[in-house]
PDB file of C-alpha atoms in Angstrom:
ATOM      1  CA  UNK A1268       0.000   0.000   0.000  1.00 82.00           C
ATOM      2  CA  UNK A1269       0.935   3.606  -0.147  1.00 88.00           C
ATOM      3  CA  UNK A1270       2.946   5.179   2.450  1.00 92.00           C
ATOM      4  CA  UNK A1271       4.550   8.778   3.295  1.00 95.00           C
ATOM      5  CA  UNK A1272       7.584   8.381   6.213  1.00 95.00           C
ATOM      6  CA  UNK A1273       8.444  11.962   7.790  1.00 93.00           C
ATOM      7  CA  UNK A1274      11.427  13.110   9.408  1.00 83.00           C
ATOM      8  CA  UNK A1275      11.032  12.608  13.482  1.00 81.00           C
ATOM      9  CA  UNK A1276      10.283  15.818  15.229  1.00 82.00           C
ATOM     10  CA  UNK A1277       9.965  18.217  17.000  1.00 94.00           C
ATOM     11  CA  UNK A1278      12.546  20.182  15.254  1.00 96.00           C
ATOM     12  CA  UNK A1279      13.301  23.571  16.924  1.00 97.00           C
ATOM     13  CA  UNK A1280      15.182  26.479  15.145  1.00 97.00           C
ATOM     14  CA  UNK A1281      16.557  29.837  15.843  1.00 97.00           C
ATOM     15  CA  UNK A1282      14.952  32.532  13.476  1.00 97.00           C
ATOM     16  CA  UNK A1283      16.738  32.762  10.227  1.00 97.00           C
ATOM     17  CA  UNK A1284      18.062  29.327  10.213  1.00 97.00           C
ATOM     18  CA  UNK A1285      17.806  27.092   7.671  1.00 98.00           C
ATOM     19  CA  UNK A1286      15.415  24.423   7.448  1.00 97.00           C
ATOM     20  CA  UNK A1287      14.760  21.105   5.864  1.00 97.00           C
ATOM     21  CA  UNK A1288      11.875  18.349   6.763  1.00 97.00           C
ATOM     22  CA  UNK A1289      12.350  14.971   5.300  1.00 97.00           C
ATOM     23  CA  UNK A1290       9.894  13.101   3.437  1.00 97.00           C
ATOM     24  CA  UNK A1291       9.873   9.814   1.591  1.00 97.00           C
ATOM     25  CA  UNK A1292       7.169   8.058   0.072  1.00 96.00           C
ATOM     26  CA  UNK A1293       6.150   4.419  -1.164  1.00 95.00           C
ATOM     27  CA  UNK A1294       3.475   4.553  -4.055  1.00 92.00           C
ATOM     28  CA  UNK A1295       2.076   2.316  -6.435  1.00 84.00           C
ATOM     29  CA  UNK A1296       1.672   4.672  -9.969  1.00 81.00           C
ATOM     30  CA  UNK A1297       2.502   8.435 -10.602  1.00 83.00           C
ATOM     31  CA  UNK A1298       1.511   9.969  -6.977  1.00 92.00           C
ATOM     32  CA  UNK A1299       1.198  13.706  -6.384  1.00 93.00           C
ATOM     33  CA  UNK A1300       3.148  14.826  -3.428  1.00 95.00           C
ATOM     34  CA  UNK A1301       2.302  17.712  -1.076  1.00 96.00           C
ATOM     35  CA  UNK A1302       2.890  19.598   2.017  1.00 97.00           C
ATOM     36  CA  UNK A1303       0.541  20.970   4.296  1.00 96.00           C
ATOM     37  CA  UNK A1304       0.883  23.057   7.230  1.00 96.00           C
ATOM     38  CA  UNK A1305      -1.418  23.001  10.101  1.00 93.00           C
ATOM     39  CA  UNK A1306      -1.206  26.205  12.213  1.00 92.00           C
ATOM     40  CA  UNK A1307      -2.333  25.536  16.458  1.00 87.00           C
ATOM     41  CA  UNK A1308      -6.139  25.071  16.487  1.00 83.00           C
ATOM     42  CA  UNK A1309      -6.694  25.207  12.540  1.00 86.00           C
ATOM     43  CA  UNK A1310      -7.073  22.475   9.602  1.00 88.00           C
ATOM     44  CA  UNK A1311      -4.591  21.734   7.110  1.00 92.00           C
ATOM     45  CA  UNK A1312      -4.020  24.156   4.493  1.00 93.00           C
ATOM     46  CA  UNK A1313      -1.931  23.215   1.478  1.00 93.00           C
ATOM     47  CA  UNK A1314       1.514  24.760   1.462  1.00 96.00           C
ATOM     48  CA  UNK A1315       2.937  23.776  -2.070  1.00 96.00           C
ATOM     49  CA  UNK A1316       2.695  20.433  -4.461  1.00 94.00           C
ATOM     50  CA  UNK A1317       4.041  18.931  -7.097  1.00 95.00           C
ATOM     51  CA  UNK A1318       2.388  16.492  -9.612  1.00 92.00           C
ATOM     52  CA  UNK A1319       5.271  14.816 -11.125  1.00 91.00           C
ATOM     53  CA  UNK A1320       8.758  13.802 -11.100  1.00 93.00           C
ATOM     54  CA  UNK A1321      11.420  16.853 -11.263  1.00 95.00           C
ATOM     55  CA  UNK A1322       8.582  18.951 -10.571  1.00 96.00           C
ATOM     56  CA  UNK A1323       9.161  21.881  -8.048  1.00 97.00           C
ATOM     57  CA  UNK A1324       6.864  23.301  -5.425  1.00 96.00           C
ATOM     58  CA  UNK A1325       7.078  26.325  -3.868  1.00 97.00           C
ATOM     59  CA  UNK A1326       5.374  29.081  -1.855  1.00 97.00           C
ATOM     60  CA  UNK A1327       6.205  31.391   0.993  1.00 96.00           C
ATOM     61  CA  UNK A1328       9.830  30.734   0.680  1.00 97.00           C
ATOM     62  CA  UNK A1329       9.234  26.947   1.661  1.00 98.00           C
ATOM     63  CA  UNK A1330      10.816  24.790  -2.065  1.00 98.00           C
ATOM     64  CA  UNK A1331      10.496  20.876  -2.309  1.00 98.00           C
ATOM     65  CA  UNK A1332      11.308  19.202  -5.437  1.00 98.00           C
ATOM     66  CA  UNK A1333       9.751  15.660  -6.114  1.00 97.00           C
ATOM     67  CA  UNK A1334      12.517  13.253  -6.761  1.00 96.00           C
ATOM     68  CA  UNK A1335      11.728   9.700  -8.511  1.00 93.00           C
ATOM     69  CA  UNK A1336      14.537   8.137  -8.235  1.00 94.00           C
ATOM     70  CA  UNK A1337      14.871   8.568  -4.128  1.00 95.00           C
ATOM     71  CA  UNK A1338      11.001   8.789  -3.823  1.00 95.00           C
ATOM     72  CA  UNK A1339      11.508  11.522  -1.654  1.00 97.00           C
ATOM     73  CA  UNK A1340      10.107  15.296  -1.543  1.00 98.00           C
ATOM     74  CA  UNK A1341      12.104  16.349   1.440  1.00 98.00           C
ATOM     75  CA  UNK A1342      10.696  20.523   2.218  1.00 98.00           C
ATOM     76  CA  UNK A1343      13.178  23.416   2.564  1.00 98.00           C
ATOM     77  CA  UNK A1344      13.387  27.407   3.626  1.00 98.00           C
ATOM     78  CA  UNK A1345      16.205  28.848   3.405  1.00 97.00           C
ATOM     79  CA  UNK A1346      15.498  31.513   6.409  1.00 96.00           C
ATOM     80  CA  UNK A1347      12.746  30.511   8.924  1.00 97.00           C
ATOM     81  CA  UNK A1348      10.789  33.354  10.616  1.00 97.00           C
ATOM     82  CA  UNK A1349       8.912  32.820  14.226  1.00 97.00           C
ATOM     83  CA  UNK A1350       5.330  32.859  11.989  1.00 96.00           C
ATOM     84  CA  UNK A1351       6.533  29.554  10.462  1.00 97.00           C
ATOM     85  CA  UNK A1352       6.110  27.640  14.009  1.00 97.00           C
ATOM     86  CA  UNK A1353       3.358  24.729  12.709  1.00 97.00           C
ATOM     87  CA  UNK A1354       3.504  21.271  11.999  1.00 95.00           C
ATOM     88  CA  UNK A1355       4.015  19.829   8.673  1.00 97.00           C
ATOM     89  CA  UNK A1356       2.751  17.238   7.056  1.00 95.00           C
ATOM     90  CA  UNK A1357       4.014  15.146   3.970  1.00 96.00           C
ATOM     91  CA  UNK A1358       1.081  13.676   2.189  1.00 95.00           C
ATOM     92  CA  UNK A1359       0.368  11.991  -1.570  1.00 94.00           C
ATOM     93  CA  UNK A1360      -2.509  11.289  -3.535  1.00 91.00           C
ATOM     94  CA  UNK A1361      -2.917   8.600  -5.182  1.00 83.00           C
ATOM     95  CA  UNK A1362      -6.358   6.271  -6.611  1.00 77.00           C
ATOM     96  CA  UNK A1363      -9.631   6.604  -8.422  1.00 76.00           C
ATOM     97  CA  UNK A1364     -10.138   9.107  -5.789  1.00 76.00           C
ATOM     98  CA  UNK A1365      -7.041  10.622  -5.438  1.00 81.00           C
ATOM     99  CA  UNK A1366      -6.983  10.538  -1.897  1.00 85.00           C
ATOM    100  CA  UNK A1367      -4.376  11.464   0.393  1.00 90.00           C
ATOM    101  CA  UNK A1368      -2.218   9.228   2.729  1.00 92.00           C
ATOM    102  CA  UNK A1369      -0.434  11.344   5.428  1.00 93.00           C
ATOM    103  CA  UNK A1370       2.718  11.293   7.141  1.00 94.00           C
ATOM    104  CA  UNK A1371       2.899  11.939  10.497  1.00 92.00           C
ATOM    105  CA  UNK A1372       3.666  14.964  10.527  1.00 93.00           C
ATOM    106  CA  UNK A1373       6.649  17.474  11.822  1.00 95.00           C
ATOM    107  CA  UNK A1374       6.616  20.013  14.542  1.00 95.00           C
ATOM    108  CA  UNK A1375       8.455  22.928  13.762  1.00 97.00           C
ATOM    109  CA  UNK A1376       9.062  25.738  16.450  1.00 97.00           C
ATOM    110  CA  UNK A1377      10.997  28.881  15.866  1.00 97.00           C
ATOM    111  CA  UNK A1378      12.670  30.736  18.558  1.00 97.00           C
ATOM    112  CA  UNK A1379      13.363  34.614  17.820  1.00 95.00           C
TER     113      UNK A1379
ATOM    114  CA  UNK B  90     -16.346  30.707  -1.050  1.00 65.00           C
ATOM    115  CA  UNK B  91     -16.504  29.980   3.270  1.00 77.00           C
ATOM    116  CA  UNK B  92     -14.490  27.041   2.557  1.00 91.00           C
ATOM    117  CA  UNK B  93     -15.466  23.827   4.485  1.00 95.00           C
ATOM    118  CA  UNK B  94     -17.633  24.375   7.550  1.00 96.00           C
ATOM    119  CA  UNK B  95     -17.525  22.150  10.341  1.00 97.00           C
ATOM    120  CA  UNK B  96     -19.682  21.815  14.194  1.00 97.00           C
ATOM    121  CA  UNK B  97     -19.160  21.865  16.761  1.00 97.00           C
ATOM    122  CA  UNK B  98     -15.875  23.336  16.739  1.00 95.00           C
ATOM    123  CA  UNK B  99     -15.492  20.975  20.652  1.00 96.00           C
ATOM    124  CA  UNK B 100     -17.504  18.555  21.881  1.00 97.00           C
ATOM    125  CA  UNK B 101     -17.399  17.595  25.296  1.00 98.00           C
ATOM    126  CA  UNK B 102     -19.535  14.340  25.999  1.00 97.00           C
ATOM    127  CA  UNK B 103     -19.617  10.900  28.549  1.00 97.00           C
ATOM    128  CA  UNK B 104     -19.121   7.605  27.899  1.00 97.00           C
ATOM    129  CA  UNK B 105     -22.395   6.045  26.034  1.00 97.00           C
ATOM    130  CA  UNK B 106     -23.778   8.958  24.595  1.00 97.00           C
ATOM    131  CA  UNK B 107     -24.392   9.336  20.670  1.00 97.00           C
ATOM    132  CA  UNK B 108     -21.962  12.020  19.157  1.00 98.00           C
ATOM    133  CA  UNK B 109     -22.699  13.520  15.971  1.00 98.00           C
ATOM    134  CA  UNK B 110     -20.158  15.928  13.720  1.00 98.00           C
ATOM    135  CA  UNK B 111     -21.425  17.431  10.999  1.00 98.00           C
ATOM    136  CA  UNK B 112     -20.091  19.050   7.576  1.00 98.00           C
ATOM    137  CA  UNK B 113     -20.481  21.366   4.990  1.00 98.00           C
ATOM    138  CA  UNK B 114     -18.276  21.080   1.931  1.00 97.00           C
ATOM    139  CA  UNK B 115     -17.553  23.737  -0.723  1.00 94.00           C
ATOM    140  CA  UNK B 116     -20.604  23.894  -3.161  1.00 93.00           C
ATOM    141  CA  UNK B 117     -19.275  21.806  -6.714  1.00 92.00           C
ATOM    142  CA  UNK B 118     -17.294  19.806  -4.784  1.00 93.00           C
ATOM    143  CA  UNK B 119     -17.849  16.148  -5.543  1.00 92.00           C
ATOM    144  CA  UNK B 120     -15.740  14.859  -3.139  1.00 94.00           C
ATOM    145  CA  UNK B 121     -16.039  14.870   0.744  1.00 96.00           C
ATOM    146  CA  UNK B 122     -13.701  12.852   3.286  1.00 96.00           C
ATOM    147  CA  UNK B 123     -13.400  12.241   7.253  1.00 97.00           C
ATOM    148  CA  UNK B 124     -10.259  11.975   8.702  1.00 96.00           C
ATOM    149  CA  UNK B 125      -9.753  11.568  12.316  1.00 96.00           C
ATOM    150  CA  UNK B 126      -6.072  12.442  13.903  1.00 93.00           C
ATOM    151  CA  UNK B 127      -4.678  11.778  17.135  1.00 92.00           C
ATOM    152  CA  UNK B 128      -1.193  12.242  18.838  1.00 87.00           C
ATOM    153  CA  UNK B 129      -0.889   7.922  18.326  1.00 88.00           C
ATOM    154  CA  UNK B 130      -2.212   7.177  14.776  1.00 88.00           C
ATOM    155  CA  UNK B 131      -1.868  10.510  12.787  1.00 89.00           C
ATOM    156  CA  UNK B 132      -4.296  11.667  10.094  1.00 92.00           C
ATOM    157  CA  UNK B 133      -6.030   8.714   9.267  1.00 92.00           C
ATOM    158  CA  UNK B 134      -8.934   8.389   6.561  1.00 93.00           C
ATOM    159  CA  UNK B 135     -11.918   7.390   7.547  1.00 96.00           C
ATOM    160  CA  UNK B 136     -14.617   7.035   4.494  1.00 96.00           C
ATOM    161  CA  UNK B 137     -15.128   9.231   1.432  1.00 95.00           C
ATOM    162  CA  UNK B 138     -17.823  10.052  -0.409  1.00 96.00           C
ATOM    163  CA  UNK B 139     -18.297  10.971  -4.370  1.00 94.00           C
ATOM    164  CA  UNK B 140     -21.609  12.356  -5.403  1.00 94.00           C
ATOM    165  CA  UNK B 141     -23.020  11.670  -2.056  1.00 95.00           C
ATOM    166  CA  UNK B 142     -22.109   7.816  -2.323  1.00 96.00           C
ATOM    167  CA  UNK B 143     -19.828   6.176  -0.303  1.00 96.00           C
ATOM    168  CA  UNK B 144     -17.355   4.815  -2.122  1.00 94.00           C
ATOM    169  CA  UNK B 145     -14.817   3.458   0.875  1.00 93.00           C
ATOM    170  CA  UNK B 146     -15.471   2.696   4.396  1.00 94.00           C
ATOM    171  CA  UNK B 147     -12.777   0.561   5.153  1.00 93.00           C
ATOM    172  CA  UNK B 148     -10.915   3.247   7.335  1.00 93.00           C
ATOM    173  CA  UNK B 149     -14.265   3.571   9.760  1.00 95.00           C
ATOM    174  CA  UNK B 150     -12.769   1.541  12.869  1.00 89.00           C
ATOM    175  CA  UNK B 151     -15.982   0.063  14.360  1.00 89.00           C
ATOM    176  CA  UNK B 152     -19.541  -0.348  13.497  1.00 92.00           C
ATOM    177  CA  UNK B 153     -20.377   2.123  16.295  1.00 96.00           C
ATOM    178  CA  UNK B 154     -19.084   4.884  13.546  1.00 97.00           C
ATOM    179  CA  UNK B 155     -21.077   5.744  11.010  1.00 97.00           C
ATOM    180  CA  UNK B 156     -21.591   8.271   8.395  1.00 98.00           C
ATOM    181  CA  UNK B 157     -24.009   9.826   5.437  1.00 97.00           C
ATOM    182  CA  UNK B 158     -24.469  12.770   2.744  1.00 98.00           C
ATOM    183  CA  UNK B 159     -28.058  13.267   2.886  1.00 97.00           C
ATOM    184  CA  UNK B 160     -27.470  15.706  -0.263  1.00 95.00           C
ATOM    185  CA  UNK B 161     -24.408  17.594  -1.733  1.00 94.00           C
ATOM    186  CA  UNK B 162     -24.173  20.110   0.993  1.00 95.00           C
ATOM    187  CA  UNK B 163     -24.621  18.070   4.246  1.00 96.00           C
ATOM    188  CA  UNK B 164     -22.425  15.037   5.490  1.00 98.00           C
ATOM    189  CA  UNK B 165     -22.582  13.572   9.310  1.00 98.00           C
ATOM    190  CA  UNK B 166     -20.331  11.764  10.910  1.00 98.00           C
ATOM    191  CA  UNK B 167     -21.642   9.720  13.956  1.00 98.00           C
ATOM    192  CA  UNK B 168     -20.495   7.759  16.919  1.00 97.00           C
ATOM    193  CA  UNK B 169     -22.479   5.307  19.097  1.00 97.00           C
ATOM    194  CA  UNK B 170     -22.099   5.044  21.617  1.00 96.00           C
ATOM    195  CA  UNK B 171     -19.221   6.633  22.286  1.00 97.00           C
ATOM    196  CA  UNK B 172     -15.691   6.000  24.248  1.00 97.00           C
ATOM    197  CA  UNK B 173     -13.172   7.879  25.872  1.00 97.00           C
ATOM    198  CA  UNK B 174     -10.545   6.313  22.596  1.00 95.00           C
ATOM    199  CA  UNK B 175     -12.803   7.899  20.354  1.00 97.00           C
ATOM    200  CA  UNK B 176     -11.336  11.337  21.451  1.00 97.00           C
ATOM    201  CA  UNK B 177      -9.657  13.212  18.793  1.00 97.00           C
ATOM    202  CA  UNK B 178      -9.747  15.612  16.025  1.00 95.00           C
ATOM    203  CA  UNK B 179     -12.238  14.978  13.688  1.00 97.00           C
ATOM    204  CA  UNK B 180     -11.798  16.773   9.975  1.00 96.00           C
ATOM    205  CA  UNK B 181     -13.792  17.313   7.025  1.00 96.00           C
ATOM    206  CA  UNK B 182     -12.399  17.592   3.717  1.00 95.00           C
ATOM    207  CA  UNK B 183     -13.891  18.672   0.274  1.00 95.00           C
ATOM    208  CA  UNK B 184     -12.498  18.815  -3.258  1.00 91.00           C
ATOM    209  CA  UNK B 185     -13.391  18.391  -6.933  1.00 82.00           C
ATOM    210  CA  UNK B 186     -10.869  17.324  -9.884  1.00 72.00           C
ATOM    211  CA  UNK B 187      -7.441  17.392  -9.445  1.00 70.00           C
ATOM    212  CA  UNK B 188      -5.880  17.308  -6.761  1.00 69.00           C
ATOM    213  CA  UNK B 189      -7.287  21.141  -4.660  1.00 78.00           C
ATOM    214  CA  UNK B 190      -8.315  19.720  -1.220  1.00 89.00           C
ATOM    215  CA  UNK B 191     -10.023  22.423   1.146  1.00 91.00           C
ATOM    216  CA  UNK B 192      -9.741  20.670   4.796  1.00 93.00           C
ATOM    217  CA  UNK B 193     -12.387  22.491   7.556  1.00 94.00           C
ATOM    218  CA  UNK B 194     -11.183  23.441  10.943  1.00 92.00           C
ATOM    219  CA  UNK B 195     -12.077  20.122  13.046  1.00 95.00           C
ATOM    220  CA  UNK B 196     -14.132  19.249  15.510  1.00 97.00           C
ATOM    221  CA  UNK B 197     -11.934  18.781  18.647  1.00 96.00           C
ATOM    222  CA  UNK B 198     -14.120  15.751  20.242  1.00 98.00           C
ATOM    223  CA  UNK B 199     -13.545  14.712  24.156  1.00 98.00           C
ATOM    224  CA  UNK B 200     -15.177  11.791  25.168  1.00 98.00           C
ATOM    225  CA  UNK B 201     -14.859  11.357  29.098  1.00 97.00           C
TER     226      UNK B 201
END
């Protein structure tokens, strides 16, 4: 079956650091891969996908590039601000349905 | 667009009592899912529906869960009776083709 394995957290940061979260996958046919974010108290919202392989998604800063060959779509920022402090979560769609399989996601705190 | 609507926002209920979460997708979307997370298991599916049919159940962890969409604006998802490992965050999720989820805000469910 599909899977999504995400880097252990928490992961804590001074402001301005760089950050990366990693994220593999295991998928039967041509997944999508995403990241959402999930701010304290509030649902998912999507943060960036990308549909195929060598495809790159960005917004806000935050880049992830989805890499066949290692199955991964590990998420970067080069410079983290305090705002940032969420978890992440590595997901892909897949199926008739294209529904999405989570990983477990990745606290991320920034400390000014 | 209000996005996906979910109540209560927290529910609060005893042991044995009948629980029931309800959802409002985005209008034109023909797809709505339940996930369920907690701290042990994650973001786990629990059934979707396409054009108000359920199409897959298998993520719905007892028969004391259960769950309709009465029409194309209206989904419940209910629990009876209820128990105290049923607590969790309960979300609602909506899209249509592609792959443009819109995930409500939960329903934060305590069951003591």
């Amino acid at each position: 079956g599909n899977s999504v394995t995400q880097m252990e957290g928490p992961v804590t940061l001074s402001e301005e650091a760089f950050l990366t979260i990693n994220c593999t996958y295991t998928a039967t046919g041509y997944p999508s891969l995403f990241w959402y974010v999930q701010y304290p108290g509030e649902g998912l919202q999507l943060l960036l996908k990308a549909t195929k392989a060598d495809d790159k998604g960005s917004n806000k800063g935050f880049e992830a590039t989805y890499r066949k060959e290692t199955t991964s779509f590990h998420l970067e920022k080069g410079s983290v601000q305090v705002s940032d402090s969420a978890v992440y979560f590595c997901a892909l769609s897949s199926g008739s349905a294209r529904q999405l399989t989570f990983g477990s996601g990745t606290q991320l705190t920034v400390l000014p | 667009d209000a996005g996906v609507i979910q109540s209560p926002r927290h529910e609060v209920t005893e042991m044995g009592q009948e629980v029931t979460l309800r959802c409002k997708p985005i209008s034109g979307h023909d797809y709505l899912f339940w996930y369920r997370q907690t701290m042990m298991r994650g973001l786990e599916l629990l059934i979707y529906f396409n054009n108000n049919v359920p199409i897959d159940d298998s993520g719905m962890p007892e028969d004391r869960f259960s769950a309709k969409m009465p029409n194309a604006s209206f989904s419940t998802l209910k629990i009876q009776p209820s128990e105290p490992r049923d607590s969790a965050v309960y979300f609602c999720a909506s899209r249509t083709g592609g792959d443009g989820y819109t995930f409500g805000s939960g329903t934060r469910l305590t069951v003591v």
